[in-house]
CSV table of C-alpha atoms and ligand atoms in Angstrom, one decimal:
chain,number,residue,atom,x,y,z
A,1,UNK,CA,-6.9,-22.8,6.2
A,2,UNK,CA,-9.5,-24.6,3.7
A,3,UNK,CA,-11.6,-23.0,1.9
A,4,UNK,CA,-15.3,-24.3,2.2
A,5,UNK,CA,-15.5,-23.9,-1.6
A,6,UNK,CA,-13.0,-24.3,-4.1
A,7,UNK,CA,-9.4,-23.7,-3.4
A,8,UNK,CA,-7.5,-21.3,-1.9
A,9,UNK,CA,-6.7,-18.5,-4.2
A,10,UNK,CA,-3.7,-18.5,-5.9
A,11,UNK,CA,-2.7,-14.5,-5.2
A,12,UNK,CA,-0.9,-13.4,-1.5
A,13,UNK,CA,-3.6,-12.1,0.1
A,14,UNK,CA,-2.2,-9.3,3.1
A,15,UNK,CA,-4.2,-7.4,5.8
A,16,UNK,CA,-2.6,-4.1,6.7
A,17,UNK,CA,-1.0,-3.9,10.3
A,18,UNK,CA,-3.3,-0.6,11.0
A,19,UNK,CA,-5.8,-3.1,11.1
A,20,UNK,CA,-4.4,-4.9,14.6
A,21,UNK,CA,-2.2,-2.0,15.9
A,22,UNK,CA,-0.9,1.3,16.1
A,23,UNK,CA,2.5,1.0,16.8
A,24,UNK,CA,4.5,-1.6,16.6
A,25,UNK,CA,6.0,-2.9,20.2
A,26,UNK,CA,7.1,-6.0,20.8
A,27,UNK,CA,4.0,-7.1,21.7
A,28,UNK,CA,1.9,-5.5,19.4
A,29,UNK,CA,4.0,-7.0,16.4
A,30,UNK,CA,3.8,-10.1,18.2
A,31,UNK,CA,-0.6,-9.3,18.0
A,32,UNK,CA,-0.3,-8.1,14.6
A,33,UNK,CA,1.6,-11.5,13.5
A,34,UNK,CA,-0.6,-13.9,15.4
A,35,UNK,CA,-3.7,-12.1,14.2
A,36,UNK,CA,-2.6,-12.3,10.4
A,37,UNK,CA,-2.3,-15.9,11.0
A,38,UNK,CA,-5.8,-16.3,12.3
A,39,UNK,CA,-7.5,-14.8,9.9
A,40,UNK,CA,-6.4,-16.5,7.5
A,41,UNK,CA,-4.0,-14.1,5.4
A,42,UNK,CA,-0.4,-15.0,4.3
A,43,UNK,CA,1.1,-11.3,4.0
A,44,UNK,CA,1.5,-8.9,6.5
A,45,UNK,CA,1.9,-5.0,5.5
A,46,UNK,CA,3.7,-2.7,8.1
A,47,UNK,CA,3.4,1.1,7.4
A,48,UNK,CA,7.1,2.6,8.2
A,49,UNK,CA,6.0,6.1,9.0
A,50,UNK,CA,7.9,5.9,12.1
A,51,UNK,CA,11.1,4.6,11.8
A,52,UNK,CA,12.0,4.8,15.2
A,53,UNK,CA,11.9,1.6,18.1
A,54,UNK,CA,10.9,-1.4,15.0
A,55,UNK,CA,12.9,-4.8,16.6
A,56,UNK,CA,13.6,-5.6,13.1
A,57,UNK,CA,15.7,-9.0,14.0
A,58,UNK,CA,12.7,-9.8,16.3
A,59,UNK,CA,9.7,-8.9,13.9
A,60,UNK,CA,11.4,-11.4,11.4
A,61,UNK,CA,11.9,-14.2,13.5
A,62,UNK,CA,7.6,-13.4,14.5
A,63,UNK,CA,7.4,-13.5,11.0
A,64,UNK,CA,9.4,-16.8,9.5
A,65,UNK,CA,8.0,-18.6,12.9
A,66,UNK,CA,4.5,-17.6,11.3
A,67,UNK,CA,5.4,-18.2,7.8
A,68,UNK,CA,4.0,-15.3,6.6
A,69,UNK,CA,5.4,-12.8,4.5
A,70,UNK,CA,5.8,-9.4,4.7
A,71,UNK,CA,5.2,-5.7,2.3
A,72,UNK,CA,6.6,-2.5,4.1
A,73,UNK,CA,5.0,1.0,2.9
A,74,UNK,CA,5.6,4.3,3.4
A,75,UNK,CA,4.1,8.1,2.1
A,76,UNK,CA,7.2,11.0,2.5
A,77,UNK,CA,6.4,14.1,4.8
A,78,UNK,CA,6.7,18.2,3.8
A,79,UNK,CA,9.4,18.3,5.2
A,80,UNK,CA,11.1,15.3,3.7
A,81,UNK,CA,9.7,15.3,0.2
A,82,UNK,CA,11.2,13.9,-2.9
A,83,UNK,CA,8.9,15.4,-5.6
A,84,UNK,CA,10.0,18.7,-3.5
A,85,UNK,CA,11.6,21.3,-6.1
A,86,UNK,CA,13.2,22.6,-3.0
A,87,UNK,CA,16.8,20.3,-3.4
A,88,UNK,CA,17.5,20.3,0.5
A,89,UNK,CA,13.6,19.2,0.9
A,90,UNK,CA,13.7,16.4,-1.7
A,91,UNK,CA,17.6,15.2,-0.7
A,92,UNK,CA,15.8,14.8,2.8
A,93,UNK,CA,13.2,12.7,1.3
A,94,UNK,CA,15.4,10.5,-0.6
A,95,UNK,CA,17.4,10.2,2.8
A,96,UNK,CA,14.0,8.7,4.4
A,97,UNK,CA,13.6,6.3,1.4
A,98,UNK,CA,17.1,5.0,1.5
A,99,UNK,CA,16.8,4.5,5.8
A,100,UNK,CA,13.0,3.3,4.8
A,101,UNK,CA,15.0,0.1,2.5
A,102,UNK,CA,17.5,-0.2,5.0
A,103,UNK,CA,14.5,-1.0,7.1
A,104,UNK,CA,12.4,-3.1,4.9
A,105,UNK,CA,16.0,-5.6,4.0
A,106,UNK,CA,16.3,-6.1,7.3
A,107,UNK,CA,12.7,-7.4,7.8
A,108,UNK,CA,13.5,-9.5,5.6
A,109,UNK,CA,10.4,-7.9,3.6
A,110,UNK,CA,10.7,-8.0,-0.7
A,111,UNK,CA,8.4,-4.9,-1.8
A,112,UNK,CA,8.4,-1.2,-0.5
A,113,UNK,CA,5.5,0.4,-1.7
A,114,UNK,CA,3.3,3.2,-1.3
A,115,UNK,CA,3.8,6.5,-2.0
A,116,UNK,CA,7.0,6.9,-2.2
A,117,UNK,CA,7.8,9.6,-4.1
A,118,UNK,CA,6.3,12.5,-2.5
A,119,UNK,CA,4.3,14.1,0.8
A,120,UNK,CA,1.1,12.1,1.6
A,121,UNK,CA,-1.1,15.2,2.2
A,122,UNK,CA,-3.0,17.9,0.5
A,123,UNK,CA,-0.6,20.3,-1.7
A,124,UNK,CA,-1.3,23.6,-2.1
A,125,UNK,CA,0.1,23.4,-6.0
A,126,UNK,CA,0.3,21.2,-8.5
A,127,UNK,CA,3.7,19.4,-9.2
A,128,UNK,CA,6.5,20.9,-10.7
A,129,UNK,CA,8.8,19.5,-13.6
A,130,UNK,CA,11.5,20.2,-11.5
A,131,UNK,CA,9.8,18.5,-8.2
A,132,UNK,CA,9.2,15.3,-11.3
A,133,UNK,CA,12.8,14.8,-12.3
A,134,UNK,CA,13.8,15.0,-8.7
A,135,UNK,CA,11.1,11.8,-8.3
A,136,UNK,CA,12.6,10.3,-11.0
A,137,UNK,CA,16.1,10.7,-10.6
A,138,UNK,CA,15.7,9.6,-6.2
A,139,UNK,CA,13.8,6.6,-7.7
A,140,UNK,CA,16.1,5.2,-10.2
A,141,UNK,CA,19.2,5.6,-7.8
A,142,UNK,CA,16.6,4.0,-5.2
A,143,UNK,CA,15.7,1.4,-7.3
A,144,UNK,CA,19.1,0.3,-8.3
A,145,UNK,CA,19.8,-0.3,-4.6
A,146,UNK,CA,16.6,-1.9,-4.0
A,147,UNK,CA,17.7,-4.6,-6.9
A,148,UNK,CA,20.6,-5.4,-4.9
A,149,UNK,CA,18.7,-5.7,-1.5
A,150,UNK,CA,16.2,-8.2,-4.3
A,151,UNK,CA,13.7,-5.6,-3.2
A,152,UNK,CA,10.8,-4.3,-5.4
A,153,UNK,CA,9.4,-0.7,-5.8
A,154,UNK,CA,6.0,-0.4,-6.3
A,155,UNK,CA,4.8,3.1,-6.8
A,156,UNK,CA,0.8,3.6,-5.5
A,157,UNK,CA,-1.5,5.6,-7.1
A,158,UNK,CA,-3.4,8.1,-4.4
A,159,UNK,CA,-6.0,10.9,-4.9
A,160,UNK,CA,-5.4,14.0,-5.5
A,161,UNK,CA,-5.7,15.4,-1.7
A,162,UNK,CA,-2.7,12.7,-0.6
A,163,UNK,CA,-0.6,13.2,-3.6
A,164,UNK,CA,-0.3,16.3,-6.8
A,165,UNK,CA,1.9,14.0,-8.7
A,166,UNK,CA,0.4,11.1,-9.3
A,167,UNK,CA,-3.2,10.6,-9.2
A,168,UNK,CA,-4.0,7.7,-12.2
A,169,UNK,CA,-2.7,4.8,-13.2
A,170,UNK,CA,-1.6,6.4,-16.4
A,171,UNK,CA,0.7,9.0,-14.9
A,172,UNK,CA,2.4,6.2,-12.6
A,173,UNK,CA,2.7,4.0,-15.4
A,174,UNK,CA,4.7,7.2,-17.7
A,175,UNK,CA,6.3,8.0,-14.3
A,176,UNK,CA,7.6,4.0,-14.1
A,177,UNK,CA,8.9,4.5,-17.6
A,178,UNK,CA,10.7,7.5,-16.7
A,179,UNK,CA,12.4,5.7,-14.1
A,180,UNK,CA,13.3,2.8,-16.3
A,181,UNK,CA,13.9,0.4,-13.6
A,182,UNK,CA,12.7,-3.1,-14.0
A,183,UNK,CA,12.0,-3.9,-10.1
A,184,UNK,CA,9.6,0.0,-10.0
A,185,UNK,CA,6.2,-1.4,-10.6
A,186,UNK,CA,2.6,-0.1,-10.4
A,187,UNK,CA,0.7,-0.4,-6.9
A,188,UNK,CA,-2.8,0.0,-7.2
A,189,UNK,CA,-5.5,0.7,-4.5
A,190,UNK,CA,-9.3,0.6,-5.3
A,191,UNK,CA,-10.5,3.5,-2.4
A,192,UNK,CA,-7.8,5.7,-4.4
A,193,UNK,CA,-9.1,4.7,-7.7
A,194,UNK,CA,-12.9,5.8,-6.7
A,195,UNK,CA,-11.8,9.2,-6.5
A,196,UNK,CA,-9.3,9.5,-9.4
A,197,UNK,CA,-10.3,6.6,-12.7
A,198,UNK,CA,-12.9,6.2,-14.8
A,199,UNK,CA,-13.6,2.9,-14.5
A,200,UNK,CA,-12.1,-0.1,-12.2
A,201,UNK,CA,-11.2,-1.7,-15.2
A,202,UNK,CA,-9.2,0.2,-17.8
A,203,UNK,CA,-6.4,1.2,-15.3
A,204,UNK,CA,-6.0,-2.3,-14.9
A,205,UNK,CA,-5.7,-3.3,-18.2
A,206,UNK,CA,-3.3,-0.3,-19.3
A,207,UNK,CA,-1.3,-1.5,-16.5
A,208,UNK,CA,-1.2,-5.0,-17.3
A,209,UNK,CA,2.0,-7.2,-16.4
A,210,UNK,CA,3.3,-4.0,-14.4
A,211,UNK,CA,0.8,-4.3,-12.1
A,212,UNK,CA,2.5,-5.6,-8.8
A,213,UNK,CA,0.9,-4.6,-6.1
A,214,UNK,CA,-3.2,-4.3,-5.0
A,215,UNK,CA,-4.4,-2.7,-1.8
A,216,UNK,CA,-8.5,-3.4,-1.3
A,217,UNK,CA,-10.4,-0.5,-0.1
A,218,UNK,CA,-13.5,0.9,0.4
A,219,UNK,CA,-14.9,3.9,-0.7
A,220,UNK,CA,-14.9,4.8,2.9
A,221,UNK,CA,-12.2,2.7,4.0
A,222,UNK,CA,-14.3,0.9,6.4
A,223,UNK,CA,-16.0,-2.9,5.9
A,224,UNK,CA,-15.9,-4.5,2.2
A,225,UNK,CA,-19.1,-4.3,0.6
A,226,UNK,CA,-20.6,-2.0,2.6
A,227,UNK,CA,-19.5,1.0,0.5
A,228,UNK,CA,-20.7,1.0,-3.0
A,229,UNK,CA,-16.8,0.1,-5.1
A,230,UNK,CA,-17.6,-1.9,-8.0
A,231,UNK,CA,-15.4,-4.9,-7.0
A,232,UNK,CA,-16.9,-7.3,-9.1
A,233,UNK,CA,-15.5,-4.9,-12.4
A,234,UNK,CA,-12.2,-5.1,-10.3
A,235,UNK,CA,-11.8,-8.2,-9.3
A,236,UNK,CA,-13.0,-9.5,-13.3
A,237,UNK,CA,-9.8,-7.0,-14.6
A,238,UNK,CA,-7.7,-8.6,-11.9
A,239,UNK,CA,-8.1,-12.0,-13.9
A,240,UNK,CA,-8.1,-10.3,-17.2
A,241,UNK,CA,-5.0,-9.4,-16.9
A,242,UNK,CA,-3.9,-12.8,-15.0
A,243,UNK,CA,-3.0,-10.9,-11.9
A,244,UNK,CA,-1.0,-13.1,-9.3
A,245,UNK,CA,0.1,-10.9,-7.0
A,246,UNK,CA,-0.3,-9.8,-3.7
A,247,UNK,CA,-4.1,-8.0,-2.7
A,248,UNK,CA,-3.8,-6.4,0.5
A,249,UNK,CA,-6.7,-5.1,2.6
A,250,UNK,CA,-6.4,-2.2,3.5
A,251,UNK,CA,-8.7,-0.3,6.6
A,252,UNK,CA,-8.8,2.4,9.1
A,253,UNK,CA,-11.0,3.6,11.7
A,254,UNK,CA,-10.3,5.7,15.5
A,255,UNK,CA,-9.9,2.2,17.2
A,256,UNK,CA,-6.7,1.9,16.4
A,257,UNK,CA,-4.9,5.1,15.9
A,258,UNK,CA,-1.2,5.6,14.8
A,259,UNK,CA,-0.6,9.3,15.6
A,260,UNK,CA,1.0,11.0,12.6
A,261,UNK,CA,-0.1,8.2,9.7
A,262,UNK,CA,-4.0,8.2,11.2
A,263,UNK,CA,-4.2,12.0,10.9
A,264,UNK,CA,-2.2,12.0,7.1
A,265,UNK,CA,-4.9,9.7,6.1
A,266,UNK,CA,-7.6,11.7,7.5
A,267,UNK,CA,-9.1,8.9,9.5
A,268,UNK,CA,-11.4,11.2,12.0
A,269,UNK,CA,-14.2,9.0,12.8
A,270,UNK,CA,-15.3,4.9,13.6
A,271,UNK,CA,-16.2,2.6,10.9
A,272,UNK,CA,-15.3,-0.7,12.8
A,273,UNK,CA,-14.4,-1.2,16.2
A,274,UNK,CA,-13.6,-4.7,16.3
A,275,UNK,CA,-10.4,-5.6,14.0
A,276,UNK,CA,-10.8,-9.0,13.7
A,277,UNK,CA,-14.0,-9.3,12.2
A,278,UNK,CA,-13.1,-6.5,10.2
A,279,UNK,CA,-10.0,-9.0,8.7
A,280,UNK,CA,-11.7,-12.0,8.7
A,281,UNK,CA,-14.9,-10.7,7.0
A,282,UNK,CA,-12.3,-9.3,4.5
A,283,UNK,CA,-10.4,-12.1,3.8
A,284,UNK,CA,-13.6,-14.4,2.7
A,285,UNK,CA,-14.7,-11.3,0.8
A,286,UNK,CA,-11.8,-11.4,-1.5
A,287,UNK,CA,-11.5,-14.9,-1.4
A,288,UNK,CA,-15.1,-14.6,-2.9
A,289,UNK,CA,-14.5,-11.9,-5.9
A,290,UNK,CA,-11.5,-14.0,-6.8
A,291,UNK,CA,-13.3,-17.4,-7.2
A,292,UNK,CA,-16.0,-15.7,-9.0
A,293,UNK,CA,-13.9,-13.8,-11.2
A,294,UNK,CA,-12.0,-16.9,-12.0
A,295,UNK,CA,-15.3,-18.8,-13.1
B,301,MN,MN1,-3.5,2.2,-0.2
């Protein structure tokens, strides 16, 4: 699609599949990858909370007969938690990870991200060294098969009432070196960074060239610009830094619910109803930030 002014930008710009669907049937995949398309974006991003009844061999044919690429993300549960200091609890979360890569290689999809080393939920505690090295020692041996699979980690930063362990930039990025795995880089996600940062702009430039991975938010997770994030400090850092990859926009509201992931992310009440405006609006939004910050 042209851009009325200027040319496309040069970064991946994704819409997350919350924004279309639910769940992910035949024919809701089949929505999800037909809407992408119209709105204009060139990356899809499918949560894999639920494991269970994706057509992975059919959501990548969708998918190269689009020509549009594909993230897959996932948060871990209580019950399956890697940063867990409880070894049977964090053997079970590394068990989801490894089915979760299993899943993204077959979708033919090159980055897993989210939070993938721990529960996405409130903790009652804060993180142990124990629960840490667990993190770190799951996510090297993760990583190492990822490499194979020519798949990259990214590791988001969340607030503190989705995740104990890591709530800044800074602590993913000494996290990251812990691991010391070059395809484990830093996902970053503006409606976590309201919370948790200072600024929108030092994170970014700590993180520099390990910055993979950018999910767009709101403050209230509903329409860009209606919330009061400074993207214009953001979007400037972005091309501080030179940042070419991927920005994904990321939005939820009741109209479409995925039981389990909806109700982890707190999503209890309507900021849009109507996902395609939602999309499109937020494609030109970040289309504009990007040729502005690149002026
Ligand atoms: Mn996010």
């Amino acid at each position: 699609m042209a851009e009325a002014n200027g040319a496309r930008p040069a970064n991946p710009l994704g819409v997350h599949a919350l924004v279309w669907t639910g769940d992910w049937t035949p024919e809701s995949a089949r929505r999800a990858v037909e809407s992408t398309v119209a709105a204009g974006y060139d990356l899809l991003e499918l949560s894999l909370h639920d494991l269970t009844g994706i057509d992975t061999a059919g959501t990548r044919r969708l998918l190269a007969e689009a020509g549009i690429g594909l993230s897959c993300s996932r948060g871990l549960s209580f019950e399956a938690d890697l940063s867990s200091p409880d070894p049977e609890v964090s053997t079970r979360g590394q068990a989801l990870l490894e089915e979760s890569l299993r899943v993204c290689a077959e979708l033919g999809a090159d980055r897993l991200c989210g939070a993938l080393y721990g529960a996405l939920g409130k903790y009652a505690a804060p993180a142990t060294e124990r629960g840490r090295e667990h993190v770190v020692r799951g996510l090297a041996d993760l990583a190492s098969r990822a490499a194979e699979l020519g798949i990259t980690l990214g590791l988001e930063v969340v607030n503190r009432y989705e995740s104990n362990l890591v709530n800044t930039a800074a602590e993913a990025l000494r996290l990251i070196e812990d691991i010391g795995a070059s395809n484990v880089d830093l996902h970053l996600d503006t409606y976590h960074m309201n919370i948790e940062e200072r600024d929108f702009v030092s994170p970014v430039l700590r993180a520099d060239d390990r910055l993979g991975y950018v999910h767009i938010g709101e403050n209230h997770r509903g329409y860009l610009g209606s919330g009061h994030i400074d993207f214009g400090a953001f979007f400037h850092a972005l091309a501080e830094i030179g940042y070419a990859g991927p920005i994904t926009f990321e939005s939820f509201s009741t109209a479409v619910v995925s039981p389990g992931l909806s109700s982890d992310l707190a999503v209890w009440r309507d900021l849009w109803d109507d996902g395609f405006d939602l999309a499109a609006h937020a494609r030109r939004f970040i289309a504009d930030q990007l040729a502005a910050a690149h002026r």
